[in-house]
Amino acid sequence: MKARGSALVIMMVLLVCGASACAGPLATITVEAGAHARIDTPVSVPLASVPQAVAGQALSLQEVRGSSRVTVPAQVEPGPTPRLHWILSGTLPAGQKRTYELVAGEARTDRQVKAVKDEKNLVVSVGDAKVMQYHHAMWPAPKGVAKVPDAKLPLYDHSAFIHPLWSPRGTVLTDINPPDHLHHLGIWMPWTLTSYEGKKVDFWNVGDATGTVRFSKYLSATTGAVYGGFQAEQDHVAFKTSKGEQTILKEVWDVRVYNVGGSQKGYWLVDFQSTQRCVADQPLIQEEYRYGGFGFRATRQWKGANCDYLTSEGKTRKDGHGTRARWCDNYGTIDGQTEGVTFYSHPKNFQHPEPMRLWPGANEHIFFNFCPSQAGRWEMKPGEDHVFRYRWFVHDGKPDVAEIERIWNDYANPPQVTVKSARPEGAIVLFDGKDFSQWEGPKGGAVAWKITDDGAMQIVPKSGSITTKRNVEDFILHAEFKTPQMPPEVKGQGRGNSGIYIQQRYELQILDSYGLPPKNNECGSIYTFRAPDQNVCKKPGEWQTYDILFRAARFADEGGKPVKKQNARITVFHNGVLIHDNVEIPNKTGAGRPEGPQPRPILLQDHGNEVAFRNIWLVPLD
Ligand code: MG
């Protein structure tokens, strides 16, 4: 029996590993709950240090449970920096962590979130239950509903809105074209009191015939095991500009319904993001006003005493209008059945916590706005992106503050994800502790840094920075570094200063920044341009890692001159933690070489401190 068991084990190893050496996982991913308990929390991380992901290969996520592995549903969002999404399923108590391994192979898919389009609409469903319908076709305004002359009705024809939003029990929670406000459309997002070229444009009150919002095109429709949804481009059009009818704002809605909750658990979870860019010559001026922006018009069966609001600050219909909140719940009862939706404003939103428009009348319907314009005049300048993020918690029952706050914590303080990548097969080893064969010193001379007994290279101060012999364009780079313990009288930029200059142009700073707030000249910064999202610097003397995905700036030849068409982009993990997420770098940093179309080497900076490096590898990308 024993011998047979061993043979079986050997056969299984052969089956798993094949004829070549048994490779480990492509990456090990750890999720820490942090200060809050997590229940069915969606998490995601860019796979910037996994070349197989960048190459679009099929990947499978396995949860580590002791010595066994359980494949969990996962979804890779494609793109220049692919992003892995999955659900931290079940409960993960505060302070605990979970470990996963990423391996080659097909992802597990069970129940799917589907996005299905027809000629008029796109419907997102979880399993067989519909969650929402987005209208891309023009929806004709109904006749005879409101006191609007028939000749004016076409002004009210509209696309680019969500209706219905269904509850998990199937109740329609939204309303459109109600008699009191014919222009109200479920969930939609126009601005109200704006001006362009000094003339008033009202994208909200379409009956005024100065502006409207229209669907333009889909950028994606996604069906998946973790989320499904769509990205739709919408045009905010002004009718009477100096150029006639003109698109002032290009907006992209990115709407994702997660594969959590459902009719049995009694909730849906949705992430909504609107990215708006002024594409006209002049800024769009937003005047101070009491409504406009992200809007929700509830079912007309919610009226008066059977419905109300509850904000994160405990305000209701009586006292909520004009106040600010992190979230606002809108709920009502139909035939003894209570349902609602909480809208959360992301902490990074403009004017967060955002002021709100609620209808205060005791006998009114439910209408809700997050309305940054209540806080004063602001501008949308040409070419600048304005991003508004709102999470929706669609729920059965009355608002449960503990549950709503739990989801707030997931949204505002997500669990920390750490990625540790293995050196991929075929990576170019730039340094493995043995020699400087891949490097050269200043002006192409020999490298005067030293190799230590523990297999590291260490800066010999004043001997000069070193560069790779190879030029780089797009790549994945892994490097490990250690800053020296400096005497306490040495301050700031004098403490263990070095840096990785990508293409000799853009410096990713190395410094002893242990325990300091993140700043744009501290460790992990893109020097003087951008602070890391968080400072995860270890103590001097401890080895640290950088994992970098870099996409070089793109240039075109225009009349013999290179003209930049796209900025460089970078994603960086510091000690496995994401600190720059697909960040555009607009120009060279500090002492970097000027930008240009030619590839250049990677430079390790001699800033006069004995910083050490080890285990450096590179994967050039096509
Ligand atoms: Mg430096």
PDB file of N, CA, C and O in Angstrom, residues 380-416:
ATOM      1  N   MET A 380     -14.645  73.326 -15.016  1.00  0.00           N
ATOM      2  CA  MET A 380     -14.115  72.136 -15.688  1.00  0.00           C
ATOM      3  C   MET A 380     -13.285  72.634 -16.870  1.00  0.00           C
ATOM      4  O   MET A 380     -13.837  73.087 -17.875  1.00  0.00           O
ATOM      5  N   LYS A 381     -11.971  72.590 -16.706  1.00  0.00           N
ATOM      6  CA  LYS A 381     -11.074  73.160 -17.723  1.00  0.00           C
ATOM      7  C   LYS A 381     -10.862  72.164 -18.864  1.00  0.00           C
ATOM      8  O   LYS A 381     -10.849  70.954 -18.640  1.00  0.00           O
ATOM      9  N   PRO A 382     -10.657  72.672 -20.079  1.00  0.00           N
ATOM     10  CA  PRO A 382     -10.440  71.769 -21.211  1.00  0.00           C
ATOM     11  C   PRO A 382      -9.296  70.790 -20.928  1.00  0.00           C
ATOM     12  O   PRO A 382      -8.249  71.172 -20.413  1.00  0.00           O
ATOM     13  N   GLY A 383      -9.532  69.515 -21.239  1.00  0.00           N
ATOM     14  CA  GLY A 383      -8.479  68.503 -21.132  1.00  0.00           C
ATOM     15  C   GLY A 383      -8.309  67.888 -19.762  1.00  0.00           C
ATOM     16  O   GLY A 383      -7.564  66.926 -19.614  1.00  0.00           O
ATOM     17  N   GLU A 384      -8.993  68.424 -18.735  1.00  0.00           N
ATOM     18  CA  GLU A 384      -8.834  67.865 -17.379  1.00  0.00           C
ATOM     19  C   GLU A 384      -9.920  66.832 -17.097  1.00  0.00           C
ATOM     20  O   GLU A 384     -11.092  67.065 -17.374  1.00  0.00           O
ATOM     21  N   ASP A 385      -9.505  65.706 -16.497  1.00  0.00           N
ATOM     22  CA  ASP A 385     -10.483  64.685 -16.126  1.00  0.00           C
ATOM     23  C   ASP A 385     -11.054  64.965 -14.735  1.00  0.00           C
ATOM     24  O   ASP A 385     -10.306  65.265 -13.812  1.00  0.00           O
ATOM     25  N   HIS A 386     -12.357  64.851 -14.622  1.00  0.00           N
ATOM     26  CA  HIS A 386     -13.023  64.916 -13.318  1.00  0.00           C
ATOM     27  C   HIS A 386     -13.670  63.558 -13.088  1.00  0.00           C
ATOM     28  O   HIS A 386     -14.477  63.114 -13.907  1.00  0.00           O
ATOM     29  N   VAL A 387     -13.283  62.903 -11.994  1.00  0.00           N
ATOM     30  CA  VAL A 387     -13.754  61.540 -11.739  1.00  0.00           C
ATOM     31  C   VAL A 387     -14.682  61.548 -10.526  1.00  0.00           C
ATOM     32  O   VAL A 387     -14.328  62.087  -9.473  1.00  0.00           O
ATOM     33  N   PHE A 388     -15.866  60.980 -10.703  1.00  0.00           N
ATOM     34  CA  PHE A 388     -16.851  60.880  -9.616  1.00  0.00           C
ATOM     35  C   PHE A 388     -17.161  59.411  -9.406  1.00  0.00           C
ATOM     36  O   PHE A 388     -17.563  58.724 -10.346  1.00  0.00           O
ATOM     37  N   ARG A 389     -16.943  58.949  -8.163  1.00  0.00           N
ATOM     38  CA  ARG A 389     -17.168  57.528  -7.878  1.00  0.00           C
ATOM     39  C   ARG A 389     -18.266  57.384  -6.834  1.00  0.00           C
ATOM     40  O   ARG A 389     -18.215  58.039  -5.787  1.00  0.00           O
ATOM     41  N   TYR A 390     -19.217  56.517  -7.138  1.00  0.00           N
ATOM     42  CA  TYR A 390     -20.295  56.232  -6.193  1.00  0.00           C
ATOM     43  C   TYR A 390     -20.528  54.734  -6.133  1.00  0.00           C
ATOM     44  O   TYR A 390     -20.629  54.079  -7.171  1.00  0.00           O
ATOM     45  N   ARG A 391     -20.585  54.188  -4.931  1.00  0.00           N
ATOM     46  CA  ARG A 391     -20.967  52.784  -4.758  1.00  0.00           C
ATOM     47  C   ARG A 391     -22.435  52.737  -4.381  1.00  0.00           C
ATOM     48  O   ARG A 391     -22.924  53.638  -3.679  1.00  0.00           O
ATOM     49  N   TRP A 392     -23.132  51.726  -4.862  1.00  0.00           N
ATOM     50  CA  TRP A 392     -24.552  51.560  -4.538  1.00  0.00           C
ATOM     51  C   TRP A 392     -24.720  50.238  -3.801  1.00  0.00           C
ATOM     52  O   TRP A 392     -24.241  49.207  -4.257  1.00  0.00           O
ATOM     53  N   PHE A 393     -25.458  50.316  -2.696  1.00  0.00           N
ATOM     54  CA  PHE A 393     -25.819  49.119  -1.935  1.00  0.00           C
ATOM     55  C   PHE A 393     -27.340  49.040  -2.002  1.00  0.00           C
ATOM     56  O   PHE A 393     -28.047  49.803  -1.339  1.00  0.00           O
ATOM     57  N   VAL A 394     -27.815  48.163  -2.868  1.00  0.00           N
ATOM     58  CA  VAL A 394     -29.257  48.022  -3.088  1.00  0.00           C
ATOM     59  C   VAL A 394     -29.723  46.912  -2.151  1.00  0.00           C
ATOM     60  O   VAL A 394     -29.187  45.802  -2.224  1.00  0.00           O
ATOM     61  N   HIS A 395     -30.649  47.211  -1.288  1.00  0.00           N
ATOM     62  CA  HIS A 395     -30.925  46.239  -0.228  1.00  0.00           C
ATOM     63  C   HIS A 395     -32.410  46.037   0.039  1.00  0.00           C
ATOM     64  O   HIS A 395     -33.226  46.930  -0.156  1.00  0.00           O
ATOM     65  N   ASP A 396     -32.730  44.838   0.519  1.00  0.00           N
ATOM     66  CA  ASP A 396     -34.040  44.564   1.094  1.00  0.00           C
ATOM     67  C   ASP A 396     -34.048  45.145   2.508  1.00  0.00           C
ATOM     68  O   ASP A 396     -33.006  45.237   3.156  1.00  0.00           O
ATOM     69  N   GLY A 397     -35.226  45.500   2.964  1.00  0.00           N
ATOM     70  CA  GLY A 397     -35.372  45.934   4.356  1.00  0.00           C
ATOM     71  C   GLY A 397     -34.985  47.389   4.566  1.00  0.00           C
ATOM     72  O   GLY A 397     -34.502  48.071   3.662  1.00  0.00           O
ATOM     73  N   LYS A 398     -35.214  47.837   5.795  1.00  0.00           N
ATOM     74  CA  LYS A 398     -34.867  49.211   6.179  1.00  0.00           C
ATOM     75  C   LYS A 398     -33.360  49.361   6.230  1.00  0.00           C
ATOM     76  O   LYS A 398     -32.644  48.365   6.357  1.00  0.00           O
ATOM     77  N   PRO A 399     -32.853  50.596   6.157  1.00  0.00           N
ATOM     78  CA  PRO A 399     -31.394  50.761   6.246  1.00  0.00           C
ATOM     79  C   PRO A 399     -30.850  50.231   7.576  1.00  0.00           C
ATOM     80  O   PRO A 399     -31.369  50.564   8.636  1.00  0.00           O
ATOM     81  N   ASP A 400     -29.830  49.381   7.459  1.00  0.00           N
ATOM     82  CA  ASP A 400     -29.181  48.800   8.632  1.00  0.00           C
ATOM     83  C   ASP A 400     -27.821  49.498   8.731  1.00  0.00           C
ATOM     84  O   ASP A 400     -26.920  49.224   7.932  1.00  0.00           O
ATOM     85  N   VAL A 401     -27.707  50.416   9.677  1.00  0.00           N
ATOM     86  CA  VAL A 401     -26.536  51.296   9.720  1.00  0.00           C
ATOM     87  C   VAL A 401     -25.240  50.498   9.863  1.00  0.00           C
ATOM     88  O   VAL A 401     -24.236  50.804   9.211  1.00  0.00           O
ATOM     89  N   ALA A 402     -25.258  49.443  10.663  1.00  0.00           N
ATOM     90  CA  ALA A 402     -24.030  48.643  10.846  1.00  0.00           C
ATOM     91  C   ALA A 402     -23.599  48.014   9.516  1.00  0.00           C
ATOM     92  O   ALA A 402     -22.410  48.012   9.175  1.00  0.00           O
ATOM     93  N   GLU A 403     -24.571  47.515   8.780  1.00  0.00           N
ATOM     94  CA  GLU A 403     -24.276  46.890   7.483  1.00  0.00           C
ATOM     95  C   GLU A 403     -23.809  47.940   6.464  1.00  0.00           C
ATOM     96  O   GLU A 403     -22.866  47.714   5.704  1.00  0.00           O
ATOM     97  N   ILE A 404     -24.468  49.097   6.489  1.00  0.00           N
ATOM     98  CA  ILE A 404     -24.090  50.176   5.562  1.00  0.00           C
ATOM     99  C   ILE A 404     -22.663  50.651   5.881  1.00  0.00           C
ATOM    100  O   ILE A 404     -21.853  50.873   4.976  1.00  0.00           O
ATOM    101  N   GLU A 405     -22.329  50.775   7.149  1.00  0.00           N
ATOM    102  CA  GLU A 405     -20.981  51.215   7.538  1.00  0.00           C
ATOM    103  C   GLU A 405     -19.935  50.138   7.201  1.00  0.00           C
ATOM    104  O   GLU A 405     -18.796  50.455   6.876  1.00  0.00           O
ATOM    105  N   ARG A 406     -20.334  48.869   7.296  1.00  0.00           N
ATOM    106  CA  ARG A 406     -19.399  47.797   6.926  1.00  0.00           C
ATOM    107  C   ARG A 406     -19.001  47.946   5.449  1.00  0.00           C
ATOM    108  O   ARG A 406     -17.826  47.845   5.092  1.00  0.00           O
ATOM    109  N   ILE A 407     -19.979  48.230   4.615  1.00  0.00           N
ATOM    110  CA  ILE A 407     -19.692  48.388   3.188  1.00  0.00           C
ATOM    111  C   ILE A 407     -18.921  49.689   2.936  1.00  0.00           C
ATOM    112  O   ILE A 407     -18.054  49.749   2.071  1.00  0.00           O
ATOM    113  N   TRP A 408     -19.197  50.710   3.729  1.00  0.00           N
ATOM    114  CA  TRP A 408     -18.394  51.938   3.644  1.00  0.00           C
ATOM    115  C   TRP A 408     -16.908  51.631   3.902  1.00  0.00           C
ATOM    116  O   TRP A 408     -16.031  52.102   3.171  1.00  0.00           O
ATOM    117  N   ASN A 409     -16.649  50.829   4.906  1.00  0.00           N
ATOM    118  CA  ASN A 409     -15.258  50.484   5.223  1.00  0.00           C
ATOM    119  C   ASN A 409     -14.584  49.751   4.067  1.00  0.00           C
ATOM    120  O   ASN A 409     -13.416  49.989   3.774  1.00  0.00           O
ATOM    121  N   ASP A 410     -15.345  48.849   3.420  1.00  0.00           N
ATOM    122  CA  ASP A 410     -14.790  48.163   2.244  1.00  0.00           C
ATOM    123  C   ASP A 410     -14.449  49.158   1.136  1.00  0.00           C
ATOM    124  O   ASP A 410     -13.480  49.000   0.406  1.00  0.00           O
ATOM    125  N   TYR A 411     -15.295  50.179   1.012  1.00  0.00           N
ATOM    126  CA  TYR A 411     -15.141  51.150  -0.085  1.00  0.00           C
ATOM    127  C   TYR A 411     -14.026  52.157   0.213  1.00  0.00           C
ATOM    128  O   TYR A 411     -13.180  52.424  -0.638  1.00  0.00           O
ATOM    129  N   ALA A 412     -14.045  52.679   1.421  1.00  0.00           N
ATOM    130  CA  ALA A 412     -13.114  53.761   1.766  1.00  0.00           C
ATOM    131  C   ALA A 412     -11.776  53.234   2.280  1.00  0.00           C
ATOM    132  O   ALA A 412     -10.746  53.886   2.100  1.00  0.00           O
ATOM    133  N   ASN A 413     -11.782  52.098   2.933  1.00  0.00           N
ATOM    134  CA  ASN A 413     -10.557  51.515   3.497  1.00  0.00           C
ATOM    135  C   ASN A 413     -10.473  50.052   3.099  1.00  0.00           C
ATOM    136  O   ASN A 413     -10.638  49.161   3.932  1.00  0.00           O
ATOM    137  N   PRO A 414     -10.217  49.807   1.814  1.00  0.00           N
ATOM    138  CA  PRO A 414     -10.250  48.409   1.359  1.00  0.00           C
ATOM    139  C   PRO A 414      -9.140  47.588   2.001  1.00  0.00           C
ATOM    140  O   PRO A 414      -8.162  48.141   2.507  1.00  0.00           O
ATOM    141  N   PRO A 415      -9.293  46.266   1.990  1.00  0.00           N
ATOM    142  CA  PRO A 415      -8.237  45.419   2.543  1.00  0.00           C
ATOM    143  C   PRO A 415      -6.932  45.648   1.783  1.00  0.00           C
ATOM    144  O   PRO A 415      -6.959  46.001   0.602  1.00  0.00           O
ATOM    145  N   GLN A 416      -5.818  45.462   2.477  1.00  0.00           N
ATOM    146  CA  GLN A 416      -4.515  45.648   1.831  1.00  0.00           C
ATOM    147  C   GLN A 416      -4.115  44.372   1.078  1.00  0.00           C
ATOM    148  O   GLN A 416      -4.119  43.281   1.650  1.00  0.00           O
TER     149      GLN A 416
END
